Short mmCIF file of C-alpha atoms and ligand atoms in Angstrom, two decimals:
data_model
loop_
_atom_site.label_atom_id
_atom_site.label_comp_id
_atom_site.label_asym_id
_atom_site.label_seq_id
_atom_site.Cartn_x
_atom_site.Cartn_y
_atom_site.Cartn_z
CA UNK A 2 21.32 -13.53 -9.16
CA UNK A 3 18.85 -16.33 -9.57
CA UNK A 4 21.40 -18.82 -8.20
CA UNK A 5 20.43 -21.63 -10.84
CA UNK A 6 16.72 -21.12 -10.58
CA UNK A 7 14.63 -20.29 -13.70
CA UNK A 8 13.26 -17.25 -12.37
CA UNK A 9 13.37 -15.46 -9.16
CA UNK A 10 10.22 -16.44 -8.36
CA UNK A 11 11.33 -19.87 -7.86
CA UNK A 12 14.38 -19.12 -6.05
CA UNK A 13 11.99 -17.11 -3.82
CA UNK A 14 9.49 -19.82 -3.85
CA UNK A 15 12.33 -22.37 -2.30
CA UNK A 16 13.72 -19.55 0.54
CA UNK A 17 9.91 -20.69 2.10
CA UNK A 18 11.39 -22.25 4.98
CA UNK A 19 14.14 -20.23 5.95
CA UNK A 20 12.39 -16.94 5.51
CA UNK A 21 9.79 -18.93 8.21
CA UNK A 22 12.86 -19.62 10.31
CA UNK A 23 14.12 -16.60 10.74
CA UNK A 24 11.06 -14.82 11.09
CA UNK A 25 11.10 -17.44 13.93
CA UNK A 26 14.14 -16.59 15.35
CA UNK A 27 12.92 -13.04 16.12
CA UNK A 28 10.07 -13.93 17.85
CA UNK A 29 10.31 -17.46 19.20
CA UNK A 30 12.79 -18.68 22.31
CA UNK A 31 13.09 -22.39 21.39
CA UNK A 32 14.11 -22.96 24.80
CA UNK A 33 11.13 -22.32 26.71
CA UNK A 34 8.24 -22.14 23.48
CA UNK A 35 7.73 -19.10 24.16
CA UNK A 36 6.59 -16.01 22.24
CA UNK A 37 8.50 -12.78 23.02
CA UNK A 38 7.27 -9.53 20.89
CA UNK A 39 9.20 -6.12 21.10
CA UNK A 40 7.33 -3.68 23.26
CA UNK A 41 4.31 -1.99 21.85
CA UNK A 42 3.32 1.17 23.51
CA UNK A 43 -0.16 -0.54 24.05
CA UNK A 44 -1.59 -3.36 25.77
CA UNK A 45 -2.63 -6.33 23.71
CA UNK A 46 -4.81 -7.09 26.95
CA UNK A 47 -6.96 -4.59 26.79
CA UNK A 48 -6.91 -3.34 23.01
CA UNK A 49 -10.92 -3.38 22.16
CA UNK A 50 -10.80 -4.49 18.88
CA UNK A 51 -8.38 -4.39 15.60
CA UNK A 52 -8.67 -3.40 12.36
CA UNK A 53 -6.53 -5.02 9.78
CA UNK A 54 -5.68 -3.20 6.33
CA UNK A 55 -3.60 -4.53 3.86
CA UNK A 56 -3.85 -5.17 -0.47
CA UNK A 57 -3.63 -8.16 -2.73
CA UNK A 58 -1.70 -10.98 -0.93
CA UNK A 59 -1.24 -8.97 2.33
CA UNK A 60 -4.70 -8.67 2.41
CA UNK A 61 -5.51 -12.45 2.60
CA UNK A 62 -2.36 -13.01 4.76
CA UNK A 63 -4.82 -10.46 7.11
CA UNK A 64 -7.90 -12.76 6.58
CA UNK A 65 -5.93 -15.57 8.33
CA UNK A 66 -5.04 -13.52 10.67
CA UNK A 67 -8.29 -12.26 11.60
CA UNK A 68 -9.08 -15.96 11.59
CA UNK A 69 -6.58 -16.74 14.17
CA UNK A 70 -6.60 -13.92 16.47
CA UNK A 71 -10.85 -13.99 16.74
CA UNK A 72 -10.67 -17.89 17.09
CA UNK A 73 -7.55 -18.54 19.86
CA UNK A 74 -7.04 -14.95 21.26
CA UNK A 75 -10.78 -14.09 21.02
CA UNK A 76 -10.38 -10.41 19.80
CA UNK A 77 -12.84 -9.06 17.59
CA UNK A 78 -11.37 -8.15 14.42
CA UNK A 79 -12.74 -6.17 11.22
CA UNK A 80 -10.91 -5.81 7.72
CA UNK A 81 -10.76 -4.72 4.35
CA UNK A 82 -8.70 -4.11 1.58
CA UNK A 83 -7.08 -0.70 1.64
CA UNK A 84 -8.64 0.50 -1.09
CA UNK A 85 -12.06 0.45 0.73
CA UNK A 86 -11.14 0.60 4.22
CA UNK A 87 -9.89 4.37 3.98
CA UNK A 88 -13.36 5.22 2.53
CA UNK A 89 -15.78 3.20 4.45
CA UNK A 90 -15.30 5.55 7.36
CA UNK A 91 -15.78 2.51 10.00
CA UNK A 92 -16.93 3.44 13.56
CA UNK A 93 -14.02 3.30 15.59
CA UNK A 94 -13.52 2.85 19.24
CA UNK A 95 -10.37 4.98 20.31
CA UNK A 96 -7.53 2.48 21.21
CA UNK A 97 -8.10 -0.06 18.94
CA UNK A 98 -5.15 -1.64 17.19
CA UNK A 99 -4.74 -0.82 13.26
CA UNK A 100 -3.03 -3.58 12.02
CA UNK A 101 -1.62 -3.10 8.66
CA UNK A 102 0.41 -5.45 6.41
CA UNK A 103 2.89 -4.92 3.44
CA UNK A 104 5.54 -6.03 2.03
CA UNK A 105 7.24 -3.13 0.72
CA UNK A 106 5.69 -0.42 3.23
CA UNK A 107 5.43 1.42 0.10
CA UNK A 108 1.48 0.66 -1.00
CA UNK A 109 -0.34 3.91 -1.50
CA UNK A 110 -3.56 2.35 -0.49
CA UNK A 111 -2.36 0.82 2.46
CA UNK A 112 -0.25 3.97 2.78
CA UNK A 113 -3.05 6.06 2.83
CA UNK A 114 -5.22 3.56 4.93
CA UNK A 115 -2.90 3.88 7.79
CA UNK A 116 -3.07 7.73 8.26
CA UNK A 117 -6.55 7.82 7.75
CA UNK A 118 -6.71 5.26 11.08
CA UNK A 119 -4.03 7.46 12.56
CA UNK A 120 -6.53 10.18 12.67
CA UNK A 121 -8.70 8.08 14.83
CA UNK A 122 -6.42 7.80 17.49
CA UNK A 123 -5.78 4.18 15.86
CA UNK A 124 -2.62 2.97 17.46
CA UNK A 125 -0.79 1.64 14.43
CA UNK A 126 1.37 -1.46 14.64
CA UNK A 127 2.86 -2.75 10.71
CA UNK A 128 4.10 -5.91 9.69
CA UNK A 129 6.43 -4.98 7.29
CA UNK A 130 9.09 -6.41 5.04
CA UNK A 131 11.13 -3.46 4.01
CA UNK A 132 12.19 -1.83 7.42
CA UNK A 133 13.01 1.48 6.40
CA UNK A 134 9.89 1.83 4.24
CA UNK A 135 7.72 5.27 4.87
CA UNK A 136 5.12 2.68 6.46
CA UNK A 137 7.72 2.09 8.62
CA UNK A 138 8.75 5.61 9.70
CA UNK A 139 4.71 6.66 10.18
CA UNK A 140 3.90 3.29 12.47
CA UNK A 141 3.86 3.14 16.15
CA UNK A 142 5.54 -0.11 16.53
CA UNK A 143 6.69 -2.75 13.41
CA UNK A 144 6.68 -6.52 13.25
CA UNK A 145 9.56 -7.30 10.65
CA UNK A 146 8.90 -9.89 8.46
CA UNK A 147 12.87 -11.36 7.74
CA UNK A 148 11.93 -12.68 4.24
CA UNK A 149 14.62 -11.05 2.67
CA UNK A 150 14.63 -8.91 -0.39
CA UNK A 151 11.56 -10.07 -2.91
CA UNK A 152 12.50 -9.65 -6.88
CA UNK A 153 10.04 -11.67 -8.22
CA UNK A 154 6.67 -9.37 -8.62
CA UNK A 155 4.46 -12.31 -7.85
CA UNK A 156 4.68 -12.27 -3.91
CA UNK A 157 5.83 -15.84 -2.49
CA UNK A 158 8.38 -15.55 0.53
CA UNK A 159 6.99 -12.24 2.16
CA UNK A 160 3.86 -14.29 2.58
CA UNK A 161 4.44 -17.05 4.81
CA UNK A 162 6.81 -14.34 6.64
CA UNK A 163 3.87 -12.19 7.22
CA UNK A 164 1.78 -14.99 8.23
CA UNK A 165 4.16 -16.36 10.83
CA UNK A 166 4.29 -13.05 12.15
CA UNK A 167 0.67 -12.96 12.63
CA UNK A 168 0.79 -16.03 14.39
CA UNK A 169 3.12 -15.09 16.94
CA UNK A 170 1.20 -11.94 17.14
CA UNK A 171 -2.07 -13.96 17.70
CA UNK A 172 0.08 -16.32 20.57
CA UNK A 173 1.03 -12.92 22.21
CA UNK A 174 -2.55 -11.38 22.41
CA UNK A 175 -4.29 -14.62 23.03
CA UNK A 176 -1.54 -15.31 25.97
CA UNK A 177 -2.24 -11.32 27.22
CA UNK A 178 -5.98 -11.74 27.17
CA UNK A 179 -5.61 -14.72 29.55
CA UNK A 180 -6.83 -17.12 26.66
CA UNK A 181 -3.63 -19.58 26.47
CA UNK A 182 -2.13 -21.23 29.24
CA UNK A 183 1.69 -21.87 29.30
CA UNK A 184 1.00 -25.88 27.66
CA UNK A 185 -1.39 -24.56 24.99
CA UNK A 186 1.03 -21.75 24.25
CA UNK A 187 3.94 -24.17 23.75
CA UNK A 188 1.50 -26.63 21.58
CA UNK A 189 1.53 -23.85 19.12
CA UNK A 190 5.34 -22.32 19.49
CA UNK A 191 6.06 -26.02 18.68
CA UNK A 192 4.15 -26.68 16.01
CA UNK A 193 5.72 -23.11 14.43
CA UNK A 194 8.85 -24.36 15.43
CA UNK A 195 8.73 -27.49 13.17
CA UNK A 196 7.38 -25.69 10.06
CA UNK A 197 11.15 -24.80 8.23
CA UNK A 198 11.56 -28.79 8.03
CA UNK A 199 7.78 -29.59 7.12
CA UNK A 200 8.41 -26.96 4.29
CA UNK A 201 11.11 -28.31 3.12
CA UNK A 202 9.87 -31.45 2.37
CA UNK A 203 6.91 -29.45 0.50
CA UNK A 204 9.93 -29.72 -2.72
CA UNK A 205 9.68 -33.67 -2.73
CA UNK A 206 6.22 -32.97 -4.80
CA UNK A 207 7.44 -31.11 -7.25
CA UNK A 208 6.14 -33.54 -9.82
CA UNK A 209 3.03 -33.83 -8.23
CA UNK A 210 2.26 -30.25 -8.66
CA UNK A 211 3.80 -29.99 -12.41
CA UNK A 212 1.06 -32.68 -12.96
CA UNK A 213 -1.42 -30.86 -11.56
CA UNK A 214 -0.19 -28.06 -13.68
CA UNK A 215 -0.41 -29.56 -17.03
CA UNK A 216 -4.41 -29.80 -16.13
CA UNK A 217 -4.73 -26.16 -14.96
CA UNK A 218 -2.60 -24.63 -17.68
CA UNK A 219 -5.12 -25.99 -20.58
CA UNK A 220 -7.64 -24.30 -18.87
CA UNK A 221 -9.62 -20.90 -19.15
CA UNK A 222 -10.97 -20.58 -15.80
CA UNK A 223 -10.03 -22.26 -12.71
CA UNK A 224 -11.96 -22.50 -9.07
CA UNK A 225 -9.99 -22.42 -5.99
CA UNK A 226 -11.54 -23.58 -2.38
CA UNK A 227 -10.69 -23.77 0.49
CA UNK A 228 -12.97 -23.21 4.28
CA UNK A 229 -11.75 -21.37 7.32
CA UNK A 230 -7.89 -21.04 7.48
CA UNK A 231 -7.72 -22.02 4.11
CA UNK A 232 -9.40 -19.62 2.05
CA UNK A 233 -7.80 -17.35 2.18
CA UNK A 234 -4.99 -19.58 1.24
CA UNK A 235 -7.49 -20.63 -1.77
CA UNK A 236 -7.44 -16.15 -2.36
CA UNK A 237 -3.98 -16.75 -2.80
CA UNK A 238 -3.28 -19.29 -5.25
CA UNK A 239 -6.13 -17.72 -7.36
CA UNK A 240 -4.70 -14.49 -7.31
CA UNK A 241 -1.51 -15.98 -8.05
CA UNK A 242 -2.86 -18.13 -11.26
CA UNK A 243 -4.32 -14.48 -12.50
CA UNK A 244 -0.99 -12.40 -11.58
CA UNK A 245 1.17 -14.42 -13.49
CA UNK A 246 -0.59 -16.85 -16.29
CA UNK A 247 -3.24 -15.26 -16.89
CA UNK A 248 -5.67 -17.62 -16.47
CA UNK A 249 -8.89 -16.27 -15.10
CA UNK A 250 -9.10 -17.93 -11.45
CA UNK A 251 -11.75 -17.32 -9.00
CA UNK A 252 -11.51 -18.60 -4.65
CA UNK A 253 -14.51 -19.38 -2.92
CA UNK A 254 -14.82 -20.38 0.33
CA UNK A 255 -16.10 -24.31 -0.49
CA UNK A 256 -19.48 -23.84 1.54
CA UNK A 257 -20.31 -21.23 -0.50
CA UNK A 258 -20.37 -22.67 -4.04
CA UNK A 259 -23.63 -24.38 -3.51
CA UNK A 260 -25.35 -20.90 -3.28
CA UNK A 261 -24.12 -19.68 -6.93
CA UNK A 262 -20.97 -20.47 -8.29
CA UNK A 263 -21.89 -24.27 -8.77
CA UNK A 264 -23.28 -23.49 -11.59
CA UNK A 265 -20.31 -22.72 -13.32
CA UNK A 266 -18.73 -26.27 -13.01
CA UNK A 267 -18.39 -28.47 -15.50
CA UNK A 268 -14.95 -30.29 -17.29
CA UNK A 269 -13.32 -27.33 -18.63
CA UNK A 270 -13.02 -25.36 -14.90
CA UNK A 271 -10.96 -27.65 -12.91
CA UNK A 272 -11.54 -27.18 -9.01
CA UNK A 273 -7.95 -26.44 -7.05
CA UNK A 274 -8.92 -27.33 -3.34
CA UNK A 275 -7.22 -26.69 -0.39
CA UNK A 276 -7.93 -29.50 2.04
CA UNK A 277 -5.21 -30.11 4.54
CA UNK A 278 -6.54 -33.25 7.83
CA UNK A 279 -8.07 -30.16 10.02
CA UNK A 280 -11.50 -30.30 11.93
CA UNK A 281 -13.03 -28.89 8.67
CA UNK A 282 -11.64 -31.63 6.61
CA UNK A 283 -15.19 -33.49 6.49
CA UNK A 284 -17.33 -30.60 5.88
CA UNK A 285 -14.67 -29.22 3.04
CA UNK A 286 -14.41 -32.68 1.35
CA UNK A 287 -18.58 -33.24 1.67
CA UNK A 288 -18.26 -29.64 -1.03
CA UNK A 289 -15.92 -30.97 -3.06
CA UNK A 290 -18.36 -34.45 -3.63
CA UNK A 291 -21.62 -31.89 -4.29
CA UNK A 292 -18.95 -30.77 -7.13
CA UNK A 293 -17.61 -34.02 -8.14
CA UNK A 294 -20.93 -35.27 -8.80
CA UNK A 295 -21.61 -32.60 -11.40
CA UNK A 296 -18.68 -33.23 -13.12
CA UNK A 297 -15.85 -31.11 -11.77
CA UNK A 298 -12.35 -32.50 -11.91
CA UNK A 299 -11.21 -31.92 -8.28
CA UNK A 300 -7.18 -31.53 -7.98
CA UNK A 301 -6.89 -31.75 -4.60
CA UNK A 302 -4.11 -30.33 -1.81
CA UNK A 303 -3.89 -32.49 1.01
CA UNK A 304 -1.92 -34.12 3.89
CA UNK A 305 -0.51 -37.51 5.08
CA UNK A 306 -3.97 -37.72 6.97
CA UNK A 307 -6.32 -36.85 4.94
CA UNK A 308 -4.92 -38.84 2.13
CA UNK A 309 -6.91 -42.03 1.59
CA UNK A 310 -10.20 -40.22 1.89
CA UNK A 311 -8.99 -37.44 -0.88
CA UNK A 312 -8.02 -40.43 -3.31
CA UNK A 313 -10.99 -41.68 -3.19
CA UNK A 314 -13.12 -38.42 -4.77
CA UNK A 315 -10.11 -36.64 -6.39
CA UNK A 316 -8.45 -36.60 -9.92
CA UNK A 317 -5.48 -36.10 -8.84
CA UNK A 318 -3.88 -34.86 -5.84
CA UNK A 319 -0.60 -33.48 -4.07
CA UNK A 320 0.26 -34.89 -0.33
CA UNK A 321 1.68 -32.81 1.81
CA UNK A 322 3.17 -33.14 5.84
CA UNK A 323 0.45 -33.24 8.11
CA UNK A 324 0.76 -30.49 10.47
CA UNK A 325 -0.90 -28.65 13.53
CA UNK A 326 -4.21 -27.06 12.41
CA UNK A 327 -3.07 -23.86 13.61
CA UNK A 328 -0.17 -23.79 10.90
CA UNK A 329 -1.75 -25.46 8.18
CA UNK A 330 -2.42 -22.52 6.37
CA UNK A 331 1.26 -21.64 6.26
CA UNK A 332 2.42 -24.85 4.80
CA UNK A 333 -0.35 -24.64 2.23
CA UNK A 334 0.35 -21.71 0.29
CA UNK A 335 3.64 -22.95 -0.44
CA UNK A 336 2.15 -25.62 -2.88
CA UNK A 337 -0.38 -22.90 -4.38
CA UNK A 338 2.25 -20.67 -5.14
CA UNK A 339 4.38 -23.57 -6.59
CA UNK A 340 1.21 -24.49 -8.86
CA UNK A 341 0.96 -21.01 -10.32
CA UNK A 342 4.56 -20.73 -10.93
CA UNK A 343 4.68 -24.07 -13.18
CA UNK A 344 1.66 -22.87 -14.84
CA UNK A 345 2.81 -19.69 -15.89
CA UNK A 346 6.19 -21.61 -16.87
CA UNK A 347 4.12 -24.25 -18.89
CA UNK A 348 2.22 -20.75 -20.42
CA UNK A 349 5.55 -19.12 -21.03
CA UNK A 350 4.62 -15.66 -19.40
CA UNK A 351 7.28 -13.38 -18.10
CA UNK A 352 7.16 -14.82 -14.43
CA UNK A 353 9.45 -12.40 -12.50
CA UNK A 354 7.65 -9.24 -14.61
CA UNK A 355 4.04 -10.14 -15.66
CA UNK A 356 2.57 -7.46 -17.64
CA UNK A 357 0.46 -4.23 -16.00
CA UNK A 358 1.96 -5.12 -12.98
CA UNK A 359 4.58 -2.92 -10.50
CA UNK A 360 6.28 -4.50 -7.50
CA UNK A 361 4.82 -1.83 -5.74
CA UNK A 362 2.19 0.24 -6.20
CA UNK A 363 2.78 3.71 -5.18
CA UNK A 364 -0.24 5.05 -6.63
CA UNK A 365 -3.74 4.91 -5.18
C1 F6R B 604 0.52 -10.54 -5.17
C2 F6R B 604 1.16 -9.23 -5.02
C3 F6R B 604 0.32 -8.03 -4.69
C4 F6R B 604 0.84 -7.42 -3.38
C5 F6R B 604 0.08 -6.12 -3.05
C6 F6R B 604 0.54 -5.52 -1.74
O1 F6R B 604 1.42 -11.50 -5.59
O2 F6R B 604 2.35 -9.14 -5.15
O3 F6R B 604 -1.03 -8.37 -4.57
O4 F6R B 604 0.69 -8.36 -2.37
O5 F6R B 604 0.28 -5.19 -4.08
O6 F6R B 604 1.88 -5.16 -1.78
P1 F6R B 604 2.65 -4.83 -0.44
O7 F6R B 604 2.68 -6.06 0.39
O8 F6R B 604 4.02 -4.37 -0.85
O9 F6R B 604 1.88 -3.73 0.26
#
């Protein structure tokens, strides 16, 4: 049942931090920060390049990790959603690591994206929620995400699962390509190792975000940034907004809007920015001003650190635990996903079952 929540969606919204921890568990020894993966029956050393395939949320829970593992383990990376990557017909060297990522193991897209790699001599390793899913059974090696079963059609839980996965995949192939030493390896284990209580406290803004809510809910289009990391974190709560109020929402990275969608801003399209204290703080809060100044209402997600300087150009704004940079992007979809949920509520849409969409798609 829905153990006292209004939906599922918010009971899955509030299993955040243990789905984080236990996803944890699996790959972390607290002991000695350190990052243990199952064996793989390839070398994360020497893998040339990887290709990461996924849909919808997967899909931007891949763009962070392409983020991470091109920026700390320094492999080169390509993706695409499903849909396209199975057609593009990418030049592949044999040996490369097809990294796909879903949630059910059921997608036909993704499905259908990993036997087209397989083909390629692609070694195939999933990150995958359902373990006996047919993804599963046609992988060479699985990365389970322990997020528990997901009601709610709106993806929440699974997504933070996937991307802690990633993470500890990234620590593991950065660590195997001679790119983290032992004290930069247990900077990061530690930082993942404090997210469950960071996350936690994410619920102490609930009010905050119903706030911001109210704003968003009267609207009829909504902007969502967001640089590095945190784009595709912006993706997210944009695709969320869409999924399951159907307000039309749009994510752009923030240094792009000056080259189009700028234009677009005035009172009635609120801007929903992403903009935890990293070393892109300045550069993403130097977007949101080019946007203030033509009128945009910013409602801003931010940390402890970056705080005072938010207050000072924002609307209104939620404050979140400053964390590592490297984890940032974890801790900030949970207040995304939060925002759409009390928007829809607000909207009084059928949360749990929005309309056109399946759990899982299992057509192509
Ligand atoms: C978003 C959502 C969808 C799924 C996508 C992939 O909230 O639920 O975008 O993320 O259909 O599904 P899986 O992960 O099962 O492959």
């Amino acid at each position: 049942g829905k153990d006292g929540y209004r939906h599922f969606m918010e009971k899955e919204l509030h299993e955040h931090p243990l789905v984080i921890g236990q996803t944890l568990q699996r790959m972390v020894d607290p002991a000695s920060r350190r990052v243990f993966l199952p064996d793989m029956p390839f070398d994360l050393a020497t893998v040339p390049r990887a290709v990461i395939t996924a849909c919808g949320s997967a899909f931007y829970a891949g763009m962070v990790g392409r983020y991470w593992l091109e920026a700390i383990a320094r492999l080169p990376v390509d993706i695409d959603v499903a849909s396209e990557m199975r057609y593009r017909n990418p030049p592949l060297t044999e040996g490369s690591l097809g990294l796909l990522i879903s949630q059910s193991g059921e997608t036909a897209d993704t499905l259908a994206a990993l036997r087209s790699l397989r083909q390629k001599a692609i070694h195939i390793l999933s990150v995958l929620n359902v373990e006996h899913s047919t993804m599963a059974r046609e992988s060479d090696s699985v990365l389970g995400t322990v997020a528990g079963p997901e009601i709610s059609v709106a993806s929440t839980k699974a997504f933070t699962a996937q991307l802690t996965v990633l993470a500890c995949l990234t620590i593991a192939t950065a660590r195997a390509r001679g790119m983290l030493d032992a004290l930069a390896e247990e900077e990061l284990v530690a930082a993942l190792l404090d997210l469950p209580s960071r996350a936690a406290e994410v619920f102490t803004q609930g009010a905050a975000i119903r706030r911001l809510a109210g704003v968003v809910a009267e609207a009829r289009d909504v902007l969502y940034l967001g640089r590095g990391s945190m784009f595709p974190i912006a993706m997210e709560g944009a695709l969320k907004l869409k999924e399951i109020s159907y307000i039309h929402a749009e994510a752009y990275a923030a240094g792009e809007m000056k080259h189009g969608p700028i234009s677009l801003i005035d009172r009635t399209v609120p801007i929903v920015a992403s903009v935890p204290y990293t070393p892109l703080f300045d550069k993403t809060l130097s977007n949101l001003q080019e946007a203030k100044a033509r009128g945009g209402r910013l409602l801003v997600f931010t940390d402890t650190k970056g705080a005072d300087r938010v207050s000072a150009i924002a609307e209104d704004m939620v404050v979140l635990p400053h964390v590592h940079d490297f984890v940032a992007p974890i801790l900030q979809t949970i207040p995304v996903q939060m925002l759409a949920y009390e928007v829809a509520v607000l909207k009084g849409t059928d949360v749990d079952q929005p309309r056109n969409l399946a759990k899982s798609v299992t057509v192509e």
